[in-house]
Amino acid sequence: MENEATFVAPEGVYTVIEELKPSVLQAHAANTAPVTYPSRITAISVRFPAAKHGGGSPGFAQLLGGNNSKKEKEKEREKEREKAAREDGVSLSSSDTPDESDPSQPDHNTAIPNHHLFGGHSPAGKKKATSSRPKHNIKTTSSTFITRIQYAEGYAKIMQSKQGETTFLFYNQVKTLLWVEAGAKSKEPLARITFSAYPTCHDVNPLTASSDRLDVIVGFSTGDLIWLDPVSSRYARLNKQGCITSSPCTAVRWVPSSTSLFLVSHADGTIVVYDREREDGTFTPQDPGPSIPPTGHESHTSSEESWDPMENIFVTMPPWHPVAALNGSGGNHNKSDKDKAASVKNPVSHWRVSRRAVVDFVFSPDVKYVGAISEDGCLRVIDALAEQLIDCYASYFGTLTCVAWSPDGRFIVTGGQDDLLTIFSPWEQRVVARCQGHSSFVSSVFFDDLRCDGRTYRFGSVGEDNKLILWDFSSGALHRPKMQSQHQRVSMSSTLSLSAFRRDRSAFHLPEGDPDSTPVKYHPAPSRNEVAVVQPVLVKHMDGELLSAVSFIPRHLVTSTKNGHLKLWIRPLALRPSRHLKESTHKSLH
């Protein structure tokens, strides 16, 4: 039964129902481009309102209401027009730099940041900030950064005809970002947006996604960022011409609990926090000083300027950073509220994570932590609220290439150049298993939320061996490794929370005066005989170009090649809805 378009998993048959191939021009550009950035997939589900039925004989309610129904409809239309006017109260400027004297421009610099970075974002005295739109019209822009936007024929009618739950996909091909509907009858993209630089990563804000707006952040090879709403054909540009950092963007994520904050990782080893509502500021990050080896803990006392990326992240606070403002280092404590608001710029914060490129990062489900991987072969767990490194885990060999956090927050899975997928437990501070099945670098890993229930977990991966692999593991089966090192036995025997465990020196059985008594954040990779091994549930060999991405969406499994050849696989109905898992209580690292 299996062929190139089907495969059989334990839960049923997966079948390709749609293929999205690059155009001839895109394929030629991908083959001749001096630098090619692999295609990535971003999925978002949007609920469209049910269609209003008109015409025919009047219903019972209409007969009772008489002409009142017409008046009510007029009132509804008027309210909708007023709402649209409020939300769209921005200039149609065709320049990247709006006219600051234009009174019709909303003031996006009035947002005073909260002390808690990701505790929610509510600009002072600005209730409508959550519904603000990007400032510039793509169709009338004179910017050379966005070179073209092309909508599908009959785009307006297509959008008006949509009802119920609809899943959209965004993916990049060479210098183009494409917007498509998953499972649509037409294979033509809803929109193609072409840039003068290479888009390298993108993300859609799930909090603001609706039938009339999609907030998309796109990162580029030049370090530039575009805040884009393809529904209204509007955009805004951040980090323009690399004014904050010119290092290529490697990943971008909206903060799940915020409508305006997002994080961007860069090839220079940094993660930068941005606010879409702010303008670019004049900013120079501090130099953390020379690195020290992970074993040289005595260097901490001998030189305050030494920085160990295995033990800490180096945070540069701009003058407008919440902590800097509280400490008075921002120099604006005597300013009025209006002046303070006007002085708030991007970035919100700047984290130097590694000396090597940050490859990717993900948020924990409770939005308190960030799991970041880098080319130095480390997975770092960062407390996003405190802006501090919690733990640093080394790969078995080589660079880590992809990362995913389980829906309940219990496990982090990484793939790497060691051809392995590694399952980490941040609660227990250890590697719980390695997954063997790939014969080349792992390109992408993604959890299937609909088949994770807190006891058993399903995730998929693709690699440069052109294998699509499905993996299942049980948390009970992975409770203990084959053999534990001394440090792991201490970690497992302690019933303290992670924060208490760090504070309690007796947990390590070390004297107070010992220079090595500080809990070590860096964890070397355990040997093969110390870790359980997980075997694949299914291995599907796929012909063609190298695979670069895999994603699970409600009705489909999506795979993509490096040059943007997408396949949508219809998948069997899951027995366990994801909402039960999301509604469960997440255990915190604290």
Coordinates of C-alpha atoms in Angstrom, one line a residue:
M1 CA 0.0 0.0 0.0
E2 CA 2.9 2.4 0.7
N3 CA 4.3 4.5 -2.1
E4 CA 5.8 8.0 -2.6
A5 CA 2.4 9.6 -1.6
T6 CA 1.4 7.4 1.3
F7 CA 2.7 5.7 4.4
V8 CA 1.1 3.7 7.2
A9 CA 1.6 4.6 10.9
P10 CA 0.1 2.7 13.9
E11 CA -2.8 5.1 14.0
G12 CA -3.6 4.9 10.3
V13 CA -2.7 6.0 6.8
Y14 CA -1.1 9.3 5.9
T15 CA -1.7 10.4 2.3
V16 CA -0.4 13.4 0.3
I17 CA -3.5 15.5 -0.8
E18 CA -1.7 18.6 -1.9
E19 CA 1.7 19.7 -3.2
L20 CA 2.9 23.2 -3.5
K21 CA 5.9 23.4 -5.8
P22 CA 8.2 26.3 -6.5
S23 CA 7.5 28.2 -9.7
V24 CA 10.1 27.8 -12.5
L25 CA 11.5 31.2 -11.7
Q26 CA 11.7 30.4 -8.0
A27 CA 13.4 27.1 -8.7
H28 CA 15.9 28.7 -11.0
A29 CA 16.7 31.4 -8.4
A30 CA 17.1 28.8 -5.7
N31 CA 19.6 26.9 -7.8
T32 CA 21.6 29.9 -8.8
A33 CA 21.5 32.0 -5.6
P34 CA 24.9 32.4 -3.9
V35 CA 23.3 32.0 -0.5
T36 CA 20.2 29.9 0.0
Y37 CA 18.2 30.0 3.3
P38 CA 16.1 26.9 3.8
S39 CA 12.3 27.2 3.7
R40 CA 10.6 27.3 7.0
I41 CA 6.9 26.8 7.8
T42 CA 4.6 28.9 10.1
A43 CA 1.0 27.7 10.6
I44 CA -1.9 29.6 12.1
S45 CA -5.5 28.7 12.5
V46 CA -8.2 31.4 12.2
R47 CA -11.9 31.1 12.8
F48 CA -14.0 33.0 10.2
P49 CA -17.6 34.1 11.1
A50 CA -20.5 32.2 9.6
A51 CA -22.0 33.6 6.4
K52 CA -25.0 35.9 6.8
H53 CA -27.8 34.4 4.7
G54 CA -29.8 37.0 2.7
G55 CA -32.6 37.0 0.2
G56 CA -35.6 34.6 0.0
S57 CA -38.8 34.9 2.1
P58 CA -38.5 36.8 5.4
G59 CA -38.0 34.7 8.5
F60 CA -40.3 34.7 11.6
A61 CA -38.0 37.2 13.5
Q62 CA -38.1 39.6 10.5
L63 CA -41.9 39.5 10.4
L64 CA -42.1 40.3 14.1
G65 CA -39.5 43.1 13.9
G66 CA -40.9 44.7 10.8
N67 CA -38.6 47.6 9.6
N68 CA -36.6 47.4 12.8
S69 CA -34.4 44.7 11.3
K70 CA -33.2 47.2 8.6
K71 CA -32.5 49.8 11.3
E72 CA -30.5 47.3 13.3
K73 CA -28.5 46.3 10.3
E74 CA -27.7 49.9 9.6
K75 CA -26.6 50.3 13.2
E76 CA -24.4 47.2 13.0
R77 CA -22.8 48.5 9.8
E78 CA -22.1 51.9 11.4
K79 CA -20.5 50.2 14.4
E80 CA -18.3 48.1 12.0
R81 CA -17.3 51.2 10.1
E82 CA -16.4 53.0 13.3
K83 CA -14.4 50.1 14.5
A84 CA -12.6 49.7 11.3
A85 CA -11.8 53.5 11.3
R86 CA -10.4 53.2 14.8
E87 CA -8.3 50.2 14.0
D88 CA -7.1 51.6 10.7
G89 CA -6.3 55.1 11.9
V90 CA -2.9 55.2 10.3
S91 CA -1.3 57.1 7.5
L92 CA -1.0 55.8 4.0
S93 CA 2.5 57.0 3.8
S94 CA 4.6 55.5 1.0
S95 CA 7.8 56.1 2.8
D96 CA 9.6 53.9 5.4
T97 CA 9.9 57.0 7.6
P98 CA 6.4 58.4 8.5
D99 CA 5.8 62.1 9.0
E100 CA 6.1 62.6 12.7
S101 CA 4.0 65.8 12.5
D102 CA 1.1 64.0 11.0
P103 CA -1.7 64.1 13.7
S104 CA -3.3 61.0 12.2
Q105 CA -0.3 58.9 13.1
P106 CA -0.8 57.0 16.3
D107 CA 2.1 57.4 18.8
H108 CA 3.6 53.9 19.1
N109 CA 6.3 55.2 21.5
T110 CA 4.0 55.8 24.4
A111 CA 4.5 52.2 25.7
I112 CA 6.2 52.2 29.1
P113 CA 7.5 48.7 29.5
N114 CA 6.4 46.6 32.5
H115 CA 9.0 45.5 35.1
H116 CA 8.2 41.9 34.2
L117 CA 9.4 41.6 30.6
F118 CA 6.9 39.0 29.5
G119 CA 4.2 39.6 32.1
G120 CA 1.9 41.2 29.5
H121 CA 2.1 44.4 27.6
S122 CA -0.3 47.2 28.2
P123 CA 0.8 50.7 27.0
A124 CA 0.0 53.4 29.5
G125 CA -3.3 55.1 28.7
K126 CA -3.5 53.4 25.3
K127 CA -6.3 50.9 25.1
K128 CA -6.2 50.7 21.4
A129 CA -2.6 49.7 21.1
T130 CA -3.5 46.1 20.9
S131 CA -5.4 46.8 17.7
S132 CA -2.9 49.1 16.1
R133 CA -1.8 48.3 12.5
P134 CA 1.5 48.6 10.7
K135 CA 2.0 52.1 9.4
H136 CA 2.8 51.7 5.7
N137 CA 0.7 50.5 2.7
I138 CA 2.6 47.9 0.7
K139 CA 0.8 48.7 -2.5
T140 CA 1.8 52.4 -2.5
T141 CA 5.2 52.1 -0.8
S142 CA 8.3 53.6 -2.4
S143 CA 10.6 51.4 -0.4
T144 CA 13.0 49.3 -2.3
F145 CA 13.1 46.7 0.5
I146 CA 9.6 45.3 -0.5
T147 CA 9.8 44.9 -4.3
R148 CA 6.5 43.4 -5.1
I149 CA 3.2 42.0 -3.6
Q150 CA 0.9 39.8 -5.7
Y151 CA -2.5 38.6 -4.6
A152 CA -4.4 35.7 -6.0
E153 CA -7.1 36.4 -8.6
G154 CA -10.4 37.2 -6.8
Y155 CA -8.6 37.5 -3.5
A156 CA -11.4 39.6 -1.9
K157 CA -14.1 37.1 -2.8
I158 CA -12.0 34.2 -1.6
M159 CA -11.6 35.8 1.8
Q160 CA -15.2 36.8 2.0
S161 CA -16.4 33.2 1.2
K162 CA -14.4 31.6 4.1
Q163 CA -16.3 30.2 7.0
G164 CA -15.3 28.3 10.2
E165 CA -11.8 27.1 11.1
T166 CA -9.2 27.8 8.4
T167 CA -5.5 27.0 8.7
F168 CA -3.0 29.3 6.8
L169 CA 0.6 28.5 6.1
F170 CA 3.5 31.0 5.6
Y171 CA 6.8 29.8 4.1
N172 CA 9.8 31.4 2.4
Q173 CA 11.3 30.6 -1.0
V174 CA 14.5 32.4 -1.9
K175 CA 13.5 36.2 -1.6
T176 CA 9.7 35.5 -1.5
L177 CA 7.3 35.0 1.4
L178 CA 4.2 33.0 0.4
W179 CA 0.8 32.9 2.1
V180 CA -1.4 29.8 1.4
E181 CA -4.5 28.1 2.8
A182 CA -3.9 24.5 3.9
G183 CA -6.1 22.1 2.0
A184 CA -7.6 24.7 -0.3
K185 CA -8.9 23.6 -3.7
S186 CA -6.8 26.2 -5.5
K187 CA -3.0 25.7 -5.4
E188 CA -2.4 29.4 -6.1
P189 CA -1.0 31.2 -3.0
L190 CA -3.2 33.9 -1.5
A191 CA -0.3 36.3 -1.7
R192 CA 3.4 36.4 -2.8
I193 CA 5.5 39.1 -1.2
T194 CA 9.0 39.7 -2.7
F195 CA 11.9 41.4 -0.9
S196 CA 15.3 42.7 -1.9
A197 CA 16.8 40.6 0.9
Y198 CA 16.5 36.9 1.9
P199 CA 13.7 36.2 4.4
T200 CA 15.2 33.6 6.9
C201 CA 12.5 33.2 9.5
H202 CA 8.9 34.2 10.3
D203 CA 6.2 33.9 12.9
V204 CA 2.4 34.8 13.3
N205 CA 1.0 36.2 16.5
P206 CA -1.8 33.8 17.6
L207 CA -3.3 36.3 20.1
T208 CA -4.2 38.8 17.4
A209 CA -4.9 36.5 14.5
S210 CA -8.4 36.9 13.2
S211 CA -10.4 37.0 10.0
D212 CA -9.4 40.6 9.3
R213 CA -5.8 40.7 10.5
L214 CA -2.6 38.6 10.7
D215 CA 0.4 40.0 12.5
V216 CA 3.5 38.4 10.9
I217 CA 7.1 39.1 11.8
V218 CA 9.7 38.3 9.2
G219 CA 13.4 38.2 9.8
F220 CA 16.0 38.7 7.0
S221 CA 19.6 37.9 6.2
T222 CA 20.5 41.6 6.6
G223 CA 19.1 41.6 10.2
D224 CA 16.1 43.7 9.1
L225 CA 12.7 42.9 10.4
I226 CA 9.3 43.4 8.8
W227 CA 6.0 43.6 10.8
L228 CA 3.5 42.6 8.2
D229 CA -0.3 42.3 7.9
P230 CA -1.0 40.7 4.5
V231 CA -4.8 41.0 5.1
S232 CA -4.7 44.8 5.1
S233 CA -1.5 45.1 2.9
R234 CA 0.4 47.0 5.6
Y235 CA 3.8 46.8 7.0
A236 CA 6.3 48.4 9.4
R237 CA 10.1 48.0 9.4
L238 CA 12.3 47.5 12.4
N239 CA 16.0 47.3 12.9
K240 CA 16.1 49.2 9.6
Q241 CA 19.4 48.6 7.7
G242 CA 20.7 46.7 10.7
C243 CA 20.8 49.8 13.0
I244 CA 20.5 47.7 16.1
T245 CA 22.3 44.6 14.7
S246 CA 23.3 43.7 11.2
S247 CA 23.7 40.0 11.9
P248 CA 21.4 37.7 10.0
C249 CA 18.2 36.7 11.8
T250 CA 18.1 32.9 12.5
A251 CA 14.7 32.6 14.3
V252 CA 11.9 34.8 15.4
R253 CA 9.1 34.1 17.9
W254 CA 6.2 36.2 19.2
V255 CA 6.0 36.1 23.0
P256 CA 2.9 33.9 23.4
S257 CA 1.4 36.0 26.2
S258 CA 1.9 39.4 24.4
T259 CA 0.4 41.1 21.5
S260 CA 3.4 43.2 20.8
L261 CA 6.7 41.7 22.2
F262 CA 8.8 39.2 20.1
L263 CA 12.3 37.7 20.3
V264 CA 14.8 37.4 17.4
S265 CA 17.9 35.3 17.5
H266 CA 20.9 36.3 15.4
A267 CA 24.0 34.7 13.8
D268 CA 26.3 36.7 16.2
G269 CA 25.1 34.6 19.2
T270 CA 22.5 37.1 20.5
I271 CA 18.8 37.1 21.2
V272 CA 17.1 40.6 21.0
V273 CA 13.8 41.5 22.5
Y274 CA 11.7 43.8 20.4
D275 CA 8.3 45.6 20.7
R276 CA 6.4 46.1 17.5
E277 CA 5.0 49.4 18.9
R278 CA 8.4 51.1 19.2
E279 CA 10.7 52.8 16.8
D280 CA 14.4 51.9 16.5
G281 CA 16.7 53.4 19.1
T282 CA 20.4 54.3 19.2
F283 CA 21.9 51.3 20.9
T284 CA 25.3 49.7 21.3
P285 CA 25.5 46.5 23.3
Q286 CA 28.2 46.1 25.9
D287 CA 31.3 43.9 25.3
P288 CA 31.1 40.9 27.7
G289 CA 34.9 40.5 27.6
P290 CA 36.9 37.4 26.9
S291 CA 35.4 34.0 27.3
I292 CA 36.7 31.5 29.8
P293 CA 36.5 27.7 29.5
P294 CA 33.6 25.9 31.2
T295 CA 35.9 24.3 33.8
G296 CA 37.7 27.5 34.8
H297 CA 35.4 28.5 37.7
E298 CA 38.3 30.2 39.5
S299 CA 38.3 32.8 36.8
H300 CA 35.0 34.2 38.1
T301 CA 36.8 35.5 41.2
S302 CA 39.9 36.7 39.4
S303 CA 38.3 38.8 36.7
E304 CA 34.9 40.3 36.7
E305 CA 35.1 41.1 33.0
S306 CA 35.5 37.4 32.0
W307 CA 32.4 35.9 30.6
D308 CA 31.6 32.1 30.5
P309 CA 28.8 31.5 28.0
M310 CA 28.3 28.0 29.6
E311 CA 27.4 29.6 32.9
N312 CA 25.7 32.9 32.1
I313 CA 24.1 35.0 29.5
F314 CA 25.3 38.6 29.2
V315 CA 22.4 41.1 29.3
T316 CA 22.8 44.6 28.0
M317 CA 20.1 46.9 29.4
P318 CA 19.3 49.9 27.2
P319 CA 18.7 53.1 29.0
W320 CA 14.9 52.6 28.7
H321 CA 15.0 49.0 30.0
P322 CA 12.6 48.5 33.0
V323 CA 15.4 47.6 35.4
A324 CA 17.7 50.4 34.2
A325 CA 14.8 52.9 34.6
L326 CA 14.2 51.7 38.2
N327 CA 17.9 52.0 39.0
G328 CA 18.0 55.5 37.6
S329 CA 20.7 54.6 35.0
G330 CA 18.4 55.7 32.2
G331 CA 18.8 59.3 33.1
N332 CA 15.1 60.1 32.6
H333 CA 13.8 59.9 36.2
N334 CA 13.2 63.6 36.2
K335 CA 11.3 63.6 32.9
S336 CA 7.6 63.9 32.5
D337 CA 5.5 60.9 31.6
K338 CA 5.2 62.1 28.1
D339 CA 8.9 62.5 27.7
K340 CA 9.5 59.1 29.2
A341 CA 7.1 57.5 26.8
A342 CA 8.8 59.3 23.8
S343 CA 12.2 58.0 24.9
V344 CA 11.3 54.4 24.9
K345 CA 12.8 52.6 21.9
N346 CA 13.8 49.2 20.6
P347 CA 15.4 47.0 21.7
V348 CA 13.6 46.1 24.9
S349 CA 16.6 44.0 25.9
H350 CA 19.7 42.4 24.5
W351 CA 21.0 39.0 25.4
R352 CA 24.4 37.7 24.4
V353 CA 23.9 34.0 24.6
S354 CA 26.9 32.4 22.9
R355 CA 30.1 33.2 21.0
R356 CA 28.7 31.2 18.1
A357 CA 25.4 31.7 16.2
V358 CA 22.1 31.0 18.0
V359 CA 20.4 28.5 15.6
D360 CA 16.9 28.5 17.0
F361 CA 14.9 28.9 20.2
V362 CA 11.4 28.0 21.6
F363 CA 9.3 29.2 24.5
S364 CA 8.1 26.9 27.3
P365 CA 4.3 26.5 27.4
D366 CA 4.1 28.7 30.5
V367 CA 6.1 31.4 28.7
K368 CA 8.6 31.7 31.6
Y369 CA 11.5 30.0 29.9
V370 CA 13.3 30.0 26.6
G371 CA 15.2 27.0 25.2
A372 CA 17.9 28.1 22.8
I373 CA 20.3 26.1 20.8
S374 CA 23.5 27.4 19.2
E375 CA 26.4 26.3 17.0
D376 CA 28.6 25.7 20.0
G377 CA 26.6 22.5 20.5
C378 CA 24.7 23.6 23.6
L379 CA 21.0 23.7 24.6
R380 CA 20.5 26.6 27.1
V381 CA 17.4 27.0 29.3
I382 CA 17.0 30.7 30.0
D383 CA 14.7 32.2 32.6
A384 CA 13.0 34.9 30.4
L385 CA 11.5 36.8 33.3
A386 CA 14.8 37.1 35.3
E387 CA 16.9 37.1 32.1
Q388 CA 19.3 34.5 33.5
L389 CA 20.7 31.2 32.4
I390 CA 19.2 28.2 34.3
D391 CA 21.0 25.3 32.6
C392 CA 23.4 24.5 29.7
Y393 CA 23.5 21.0 28.2
A394 CA 26.1 19.9 25.7
S395 CA 25.3 17.9 22.6
Y396 CA 26.7 14.4 22.1
F397 CA 28.6 15.7 19.1
G398 CA 28.6 18.8 16.9
T399 CA 26.1 21.6 16.4
L400 CA 22.5 21.4 17.5
T401 CA 20.2 22.2 14.5
C402 CA 16.6 22.2 15.8
V403 CA 14.6 22.3 19.0
A404 CA 11.0 21.7 20.3
W405 CA 9.4 21.9 23.7
S406 CA 6.7 19.4 24.6
P407 CA 3.1 20.8 25.1
D408 CA 3.1 20.1 28.8
G409 CA 6.6 21.6 29.3
R410 CA 8.2 18.4 30.7
F411 CA 10.6 17.7 27.8
I412 CA 12.8 19.4 25.3
V413 CA 13.8 17.6 22.1
T414 CA 16.8 18.7 20.0
G415 CA 18.2 17.4 16.8
G416 CA 21.8 17.8 15.7
Q417 CA 24.8 17.1 13.5
D418 CA 25.3 13.9 15.5
D419 CA 22.3 12.4 13.6
L420 CA 20.5 12.0 16.9
L421 CA 17.5 13.5 18.6
T422 CA 18.0 14.0 22.3
I423 CA 15.2 14.2 24.9
F424 CA 16.0 16.4 27.9
S425 CA 14.1 16.8 31.1
P426 CA 14.6 20.3 32.4
W427 CA 12.8 19.4 35.6
E428 CA 15.3 16.6 36.4
Q429 CA 18.2 18.4 34.8
R430 CA 19.3 15.4 32.7
V431 CA 19.2 13.7 29.3
V432 CA 16.5 11.1 29.5
A433 CA 16.8 9.5 26.1
R434 CA 18.4 9.6 22.6
C435 CA 16.6 8.7 19.4
Q436 CA 18.5 6.8 16.8
G437 CA 17.1 6.6 13.2
H438 CA 18.6 9.3 11.1
S439 CA 21.7 8.8 9.1
S440 CA 22.5 12.5 8.5
F441 CA 22.0 15.9 10.1
V442 CA 18.5 16.4 11.6
S443 CA 16.8 19.4 10.0
S444 CA 13.6 19.9 12.0
V445 CA 11.6 18.4 14.9
F446 CA 8.0 19.1 15.9
F447 CA 5.6 17.8 18.6
D448 CA 2.2 16.5 17.6
D449 CA 0.0 18.2 20.2
L450 CA -3.0 16.0 19.4
R451 CA -1.0 12.8 20.3
C452 CA 0.6 14.0 23.5
D453 CA -1.4 13.4 26.7
G454 CA 1.2 13.9 29.5
R455 CA 1.9 10.1 29.6
T456 CA 2.8 9.3 26.0
Y457 CA 4.3 11.8 23.5
R458 CA 4.6 11.9 19.7
F459 CA 6.9 14.0 17.6
G460 CA 8.2 14.0 14.1
S461 CA 11.5 14.8 12.5
V462 CA 13.1 15.2 9.1
G463 CA 16.7 15.2 8.1
E464 CA 19.2 15.6 5.3
D465 CA 19.0 11.9 4.8
N466 CA 15.5 12.6 3.3
K467 CA 13.8 10.6 6.0
L468 CA 10.6 11.6 7.7
I469 CA 10.5 9.8 11.1
L470 CA 7.7 9.5 13.7
W471 CA 8.7 8.9 17.3
D472 CA 6.7 7.8 20.3
F473 CA 7.9 7.7 23.9
S474 CA 6.4 7.2 27.3
S475 CA 7.4 9.4 30.3
G476 CA 7.2 6.3 32.6
A477 CA 9.5 4.2 30.4
L478 CA 12.1 7.0 30.5
H479 CA 11.9 7.7 34.2
R480 CA 15.4 6.4 34.9
P481 CA 18.5 6.0 32.6
K482 CA 20.4 2.8 32.3
M483 CA 23.2 4.1 34.5
Q484 CA 23.5 7.4 36.4
S485 CA 26.6 9.6 37.0
Q486 CA 27.2 11.0 40.5
H487 CA 25.8 14.4 39.5
Q488 CA 22.7 12.9 38.0
R489 CA 22.0 10.8 41.1
V490 CA 22.2 13.9 43.2
S491 CA 19.8 15.7 40.8
M492 CA 17.3 12.8 40.8
S493 CA 17.4 12.2 44.6
S494 CA 16.6 15.8 45.4
T495 CA 12.9 16.6 45.7
L496 CA 13.6 20.3 45.8
S497 CA 12.4 22.6 43.0
L498 CA 15.1 23.9 40.6
S499 CA 15.5 27.3 42.3
A500 CA 15.7 25.7 45.8
F501 CA 18.1 23.1 44.5
R502 CA 20.4 25.8 43.2
R503 CA 20.4 27.6 46.6
D504 CA 20.9 24.5 48.8
R505 CA 24.7 23.7 48.8
S506 CA 24.1 20.6 51.0
A507 CA 22.4 19.0 48.0
F508 CA 25.8 18.7 46.4
H509 CA 27.5 17.6 49.7
L510 CA 30.0 20.4 49.3
P511 CA 31.4 22.7 52.1
E512 CA 30.4 26.4 52.1
G513 CA 34.0 27.6 51.6
D514 CA 34.7 25.3 48.6
P515 CA 35.1 27.4 45.4
D516 CA 33.4 24.6 43.5
S517 CA 30.3 24.7 45.8
T518 CA 28.4 26.9 43.4
P519 CA 25.9 24.6 41.5
V520 CA 27.2 23.9 38.0
K521 CA 25.0 25.0 35.2
Y522 CA 27.0 23.3 32.5
H523 CA 26.1 19.6 31.9
P524 CA 28.5 17.6 29.7
A525 CA 26.8 15.0 27.4
P526 CA 26.4 11.6 29.1
S527 CA 27.9 8.6 27.5
R528 CA 25.8 6.1 25.4
N529 CA 25.5 3.5 28.2
E530 CA 24.0 6.1 30.6
V531 CA 21.0 7.0 28.4
A532 CA 18.0 5.1 27.2
V533 CA 17.5 4.7 23.4
V534 CA 14.2 5.3 21.6
Q535 CA 13.6 3.6 18.3
P536 CA 11.4 5.1 15.5
V537 CA 7.8 4.3 15.2
L538 CA 7.9 4.8 11.4
V539 CA 10.6 5.8 8.9
K540 CA 9.5 7.2 5.5
H541 CA 12.1 7.7 2.8
M542 CA 11.3 10.6 0.5
D543 CA 12.8 11.2 -2.9
G544 CA 13.9 14.6 -4.2
E545 CA 15.5 17.6 -2.6
L546 CA 16.7 17.8 1.0
L547 CA 14.0 18.0 3.6
S548 CA 14.2 21.1 5.8
A549 CA 11.0 21.4 7.9
V550 CA 8.1 19.4 9.4
S551 CA 5.0 20.6 11.1
F552 CA 1.8 19.2 12.6
I553 CA -1.4 21.2 12.0
P554 CA -4.9 20.1 13.0
R555 CA -5.8 18.1 9.9
H556 CA -2.4 17.7 8.2
L557 CA 1.3 16.8 8.5
V558 CA 3.3 19.3 6.5
T559 CA 6.8 18.7 5.1
S560 CA 9.0 21.1 3.1
T561 CA 12.2 20.7 1.2
K562 CA 15.1 23.2 1.4
N563 CA 13.8 25.1 -1.7
G564 CA 10.2 25.2 -0.6
H565 CA 8.4 22.2 -2.1
L566 CA 5.6 21.6 0.4
K567 CA 3.6 18.4 0.8
L568 CA 0.4 18.3 2.9
W569 CA -0.4 14.8 4.2
I570 CA -3.9 14.2 5.4
R571 CA -3.5 12.4 8.8
P572 CA -5.8 10.1 10.8
L573 CA -8.1 11.7 13.4
A574 CA -6.4 12.0 16.8
L575 CA -8.2 10.4 19.7
R576 CA -6.8 12.9 22.3
P577 CA -7.7 16.5 21.7
S578 CA -4.9 18.9 22.5
R579 CA -7.1 21.2 24.6
H580 CA -7.2 18.6 27.4
L581 CA -3.4 18.8 27.6
K582 CA -3.3 22.6 27.4
E583 CA -5.9 22.9 30.2
S584 CA -3.8 20.7 32.5
T585 CA -1.7 22.3 35.2
H586 CA 1.9 22.9 33.9
K587 CA 4.6 22.1 36.5
S588 CA 7.0 25.1 36.8
L589 CA 10.7 24.9 36.9
H590 CA 10.6 27.1 40.1

